[in-house]
PDB file of C-alpha atoms in Angstrom:
ATOM      1  CA  MET A   1     109.482  95.879 112.317  1.00 35.00           C
ATOM      2  CA  SER A   2     107.071  93.191 110.981  1.00 35.00           C
ATOM      3  CA  GLY A   3     103.352  92.960 110.483  1.00 37.00           C
ATOM      4  CA  PRO A   4     100.446  90.674 110.157  1.00 42.00           C
ATOM      5  CA  ASP A   5     103.082  88.432 108.360  1.00 44.00           C
ATOM      6  CA  PRO A   6     105.507  86.704 110.668  1.00 45.00           C
ATOM      7  CA  SER A   7     108.158  86.530 107.718  1.00 50.00           C
ATOM      8  CA  GLY A   8     108.186  90.310 107.614  1.00 51.00           C
ATOM      9  CA  SER A   9     107.228  90.625 104.166  1.00 54.00           C
ATOM     10  CA  ASP A  10     103.749  91.241 103.901  1.00 56.00           C
ATOM     11  CA  PRO A  11     103.444  94.045 101.454  1.00 59.00           C
ATOM     12  CA  ARG A  12     100.322  96.056 102.631  1.00 58.00           C
ATOM     13  CA  VAL A  13     102.667  96.975 105.558  1.00 59.00           C
ATOM     14  CA  PRO A  14     105.628  98.643 103.345  1.00 66.00           C
ATOM     15  CA  LEU A  15     108.824 100.727 104.060  1.00 71.00           C
ATOM     16  CA  VAL A  16     109.506 103.406 103.368  1.00 74.00           C
ATOM     17  CA  GLN A  17     113.503 104.517 103.047  1.00 76.00           C
ATOM     18  CA  CYS A  18     114.361 108.353 103.160  1.00 75.00           C
ATOM     19  CA  SER A  19     118.426 109.730 102.368  1.00 74.00           C
ATOM     20  CA  LEU A  20     119.599 112.257 104.971  1.00 70.00           C
ATOM     21  CA  ALA A  21     122.060 113.509 102.068  1.00 69.00           C
ATOM     22  CA  PRO A  22     120.858 114.753 100.428  1.00 69.00           C
ATOM     23  CA  LEU A  23     117.519 115.403 102.883  1.00 68.00           C
ATOM     24  CA  GLY A  24     114.750 113.931 100.690  1.00 67.00           C
ATOM     25  CA  GLY A  25     116.517 112.713  97.512  1.00 76.00           C
ATOM     26  CA  ALA A  26     117.362 109.304  96.305  1.00 81.00           C
ATOM     27  CA  CYS A  27     119.102 106.665  98.490  1.00 81.00           C
ATOM     28  CA  ARG A  28     122.211 105.067  97.849  1.00 81.00           C
ATOM     29  CA  ASN A  29     121.384 101.782  99.508  1.00 80.00           C
ATOM     30  CA  PRO A  30     118.267 101.172  99.695  1.00 77.00           C
ATOM     31  CA  ALA A  31     117.000  98.094 101.678  1.00 77.00           C
ATOM     32  CA  PRO A  32     116.157  95.181  99.573  1.00 76.00           C
ATOM     33  CA  GLY A  33     111.842  95.780  99.388  1.00 74.00           C
ATOM     34  CA  ALA A  34     111.714  99.478 100.711  1.00 77.00           C
ATOM     35  CA  ILE A  35     109.837 102.419  98.961  1.00 77.00           C
ATOM     36  CA  ASP A  36     112.606 105.303  98.101  1.00 81.00           C
ATOM     37  CA  PHE A  37     111.139 108.091  99.850  1.00 79.00           C
ATOM     38  CA  SER A  38     112.204 110.094  96.906  1.00 80.00           C
ATOM     39  CA  ASP A  39     109.582 107.980  94.815  1.00 79.00           C
ATOM     40  CA  ALA A  40     107.064 108.286  97.098  1.00 74.00           C
ATOM     41  CA  LEU A  41     106.678 111.873  97.334  1.00 71.00           C
ATOM     42  CA  ALA A  42     106.571 111.529  92.982  1.00 73.00           C
ATOM     43  CA  MET A  43     103.798 109.602  93.604  1.00 71.00           C
ATOM     44  CA  PRO A  44     101.799 110.041  96.826  1.00 67.00           C
ATOM     45  CA  ASP A  45      98.604 108.570  95.773  1.00 70.00           C
ATOM     46  CA  GLU A  46     100.640 105.425  94.568  1.00 67.00           C
ATOM     47  CA  MET A  47     101.575 104.138  98.361  1.00 67.00           C
ATOM     48  CA  PRO A  48     100.108 101.239  99.584  1.00 62.00           C
ATOM     49  CA  ALA A  49      97.391 101.863 102.622  1.00 62.00           C
ATOM     50  CA  PRO A  50      99.234 100.521 105.725  1.00 57.00           C
ATOM     51  CA  ALA A  51      98.290  97.597 107.157  1.00 56.00           C
ATOM     52  CA  CYS A  52      98.198  97.386 111.076  1.00 56.00           C
ATOM     53  CA  ALA A  53      99.723  94.091 113.347  1.00 51.00           C
ATOM     54  CA  ARG A  54      97.399  92.939 116.195  1.00 54.00           C
ATOM     55  CA  PRO A  55      99.910  94.118 119.467  1.00 50.00           C
ATOM     56  CA  THR A  56      99.529  90.490 120.274  1.00 50.00           C
ATOM     57  CA  THR A  57     101.436  89.372 117.028  1.00 52.00           C
ATOM     58  CA  ALA A  58     104.244  92.615 117.296  1.00 54.00           C
ATOM     59  CA  ARG A  59     107.671  91.079 115.872  1.00 56.00           C
ATOM     60  CA  MET A  60     111.123  92.037 115.011  1.00 56.00           C
ATOM     61  CA  GLU A  61     113.404  89.588 113.441  1.00 59.00           C
ATOM     62  CA  GLY A  62     116.237  88.382 115.786  1.00 61.00           C
ATOM     63  CA  THR A  63     114.057  89.001 119.033  1.00 62.00           C
ATOM     64  CA  ALA A  64     111.730  87.277 121.301  1.00 66.00           C
ATOM     65  CA  SER A  65     108.102  88.027 120.541  1.00 71.00           C
ATOM     66  CA  LEU A  66     106.887  91.353 122.181  1.00 72.00           C
ATOM     67  CA  SER A  67     103.607  90.687 123.987  1.00 73.00           C
ATOM     68  CA  GLU A  68     100.263  93.217 124.211  1.00 74.00           C
ATOM     69  CA  ALA A  69     101.646  93.973 127.893  1.00 79.00           C
ATOM     70  CA  ASP A  70     105.421  94.019 126.867  1.00 80.00           C
ATOM     71  CA  LEU A  71     104.294  96.694 124.303  1.00 78.00           C
ATOM     72  CA  ALA A  72     102.014  98.657 127.230  1.00 83.00           C
ATOM     73  CA  ALA A  73     104.850  99.004 129.462  1.00 89.00           C
ATOM     74  CA  VAL A  74     107.336 100.877 127.238  1.00 90.00           C
ATOM     75  CA  LEU A  75     107.011 104.904 128.053  1.00 93.00           C
ATOM     76  CA  PRO A  76     106.167 107.191 125.247  1.00 93.00           C
ATOM     77  CA  ILE A  77     109.029 109.293 122.960  1.00 94.00           C
ATOM     78  CA  ASP A  78     108.162 112.445 122.496  1.00 93.00           C
ATOM     79  CA  ARG A  79     111.305 113.677 120.602  1.00 93.00           C
ATOM     80  CA  ARG A  80     113.391 112.737 117.702  1.00 93.00           C
ATOM     81  CA  MET A  81     115.920 110.253 118.526  1.00 94.00           C
ATOM     82  CA  LEU A  82     119.070 109.276 116.329  1.00 94.00           C
ATOM     83  CA  VAL A  83     120.918 105.787 116.077  1.00 93.00           C
ATOM     84  CA  ALA A  84     123.873 105.820 114.707  1.00 89.00           C
ATOM     85  CA  THR A  85     124.968 102.685 115.996  1.00 86.00           C
ATOM     86  CA  ALA A  86     123.685  99.283 115.825  1.00 82.00           C
ATOM     87  CA  PRO A  87     121.971  98.893 119.039  1.00 84.00           C
ATOM     88  CA  PRO A  88     120.687  94.969 120.345  1.00 83.00           C
ATOM     89  CA  PRO A  89     117.544  94.266 118.082  1.00 80.00           C
ATOM     90  CA  MET A  90     115.491  94.091 120.829  1.00 82.00           C
ATOM     91  CA  ASP A  91     116.481  98.051 122.280  1.00 85.00           C
ATOM     92  CA  LEU A  92     115.786  98.815 118.654  1.00 85.00           C
ATOM     93  CA  ALA A  93     112.008  97.624 118.767  1.00 83.00           C
ATOM     94  CA  LEU A  94     111.538  98.921 122.068  1.00 87.00           C
ATOM     95  CA  LEU A  95     112.721 102.118 120.808  1.00 90.00           C
ATOM     96  CA  LEU A  96     110.918 102.435 117.416  1.00 87.00           C
ATOM     97  CA  THR A  97     107.927 101.381 120.139  1.00 87.00           C
ATOM     98  CA  GLY A  98     108.627 104.340 122.724  1.00 90.00           C
ATOM     99  CA  CYS A  99     108.500 106.595 119.439  1.00 90.00           C
ATOM    100  CA  LEU A 100     105.447 104.957 117.787  1.00 86.00           C
ATOM    101  CA  THR A 101     103.269 105.483 120.853  1.00 87.00           C
ATOM    102  CA  GLY A 102     104.888 109.317 121.476  1.00 89.00           C
ATOM    103  CA  SER A 103     105.052 111.603 119.507  1.00 88.00           C
ATOM    104  CA  GLY A 104     108.488 111.154 118.686  1.00 89.00           C
ATOM    105  CA  SER A 105     110.393 110.185 115.895  1.00 90.00           C
ATOM    106  CA  LEU A 106     113.491 107.684 114.553  1.00 90.00           C
ATOM    107  CA  ILE A 107     116.377 108.410 112.285  1.00 90.00           C
ATOM    108  CA  LEU A 108     118.395 105.186 111.801  1.00 88.00           C
ATOM    109  CA  VAL A 109     121.827 105.587 110.071  1.00 88.00           C
ATOM    110  CA  ASP A 110     123.359 102.917 108.151  1.00 83.00           C
ATOM    111  CA  GLU A 111     126.413 104.866 107.583  1.00 83.00           C
ATOM    112  CA  MET A 112     128.155 108.550 108.192  1.00 84.00           C
ATOM    113  CA  LEU A 113     129.307 110.788 105.895  1.00 82.00           C
ATOM    114  CA  ASP A 114     133.305 111.424 105.677  1.00 84.00           C
ATOM    115  CA  GLY A 115     133.884 114.035 108.326  1.00 85.00           C
ATOM    116  CA  SER A 116     130.171 113.827 109.971  1.00 87.00           C
ATOM    117  CA  THR A 117     129.614 112.874 113.659  1.00 91.00           C
ATOM    118  CA  PRO A 118     126.431 111.248 115.509  1.00 92.00           C
ATOM    119  CA  ALA A 119     126.833 114.360 117.193  1.00 93.00           C
ATOM    120  CA  ALA A 120     126.614 117.068 114.053  1.00 92.00           C
ATOM    121  CA  LEU A 121     123.637 114.545 113.002  1.00 90.00           C
ATOM    122  CA  ALA A 122     121.480 115.125 116.095  1.00 92.00           C
ATOM    123  CA  ASP A 123     122.380 118.743 116.326  1.00 92.00           C
ATOM    124  CA  GLN A 124     121.548 119.265 112.966  1.00 89.00           C
ATOM    125  CA  GLU A 125     118.071 116.875 112.992  1.00 89.00           C
ATOM    126  CA  GLY A 126     117.352 118.393 116.462  1.00 92.00           C
ATOM    127  CA  ALA A 127     117.415 114.880 117.652  1.00 93.00           C
ATOM    128  CA  GLU A 128     118.808 113.579 120.882  1.00 94.00           C
ATOM    129  CA  ILE A 129     121.045 110.373 119.836  1.00 94.00           C
ATOM    130  CA  ALA A 130     120.224 107.409 121.410  1.00 91.00           C
ATOM    131  CA  SER A 131     121.861 105.024 124.148  1.00 79.00           C
TER     132      SER A 131
END
């Protein structure tokens, strides 16, 4: 998701990435420009304050713009959701919107550790696998 800057590179809208293996440890493959959660834990006062986008400008690269009405129509999600495969960008945008408008959370898995499965990780995290 990007904020007010349509390029998605607005430094006022931080992306914090957290490792699940080990939980809260340093990320092995951080996304470009992401703040490593282990650094955020070490320096919470240094975290930039978020600057929210207006709902009418919500965008996700590779998707059409979502209007305020589109966002308002998304049902809130009040549980932990795990995404272990790459869904279509619009599906991911709507899933994230549901988590943000509800009390839910979203776990995005970039790679599974050897011997691990999405079902086992979902059970460990107390999450439901998003379909």
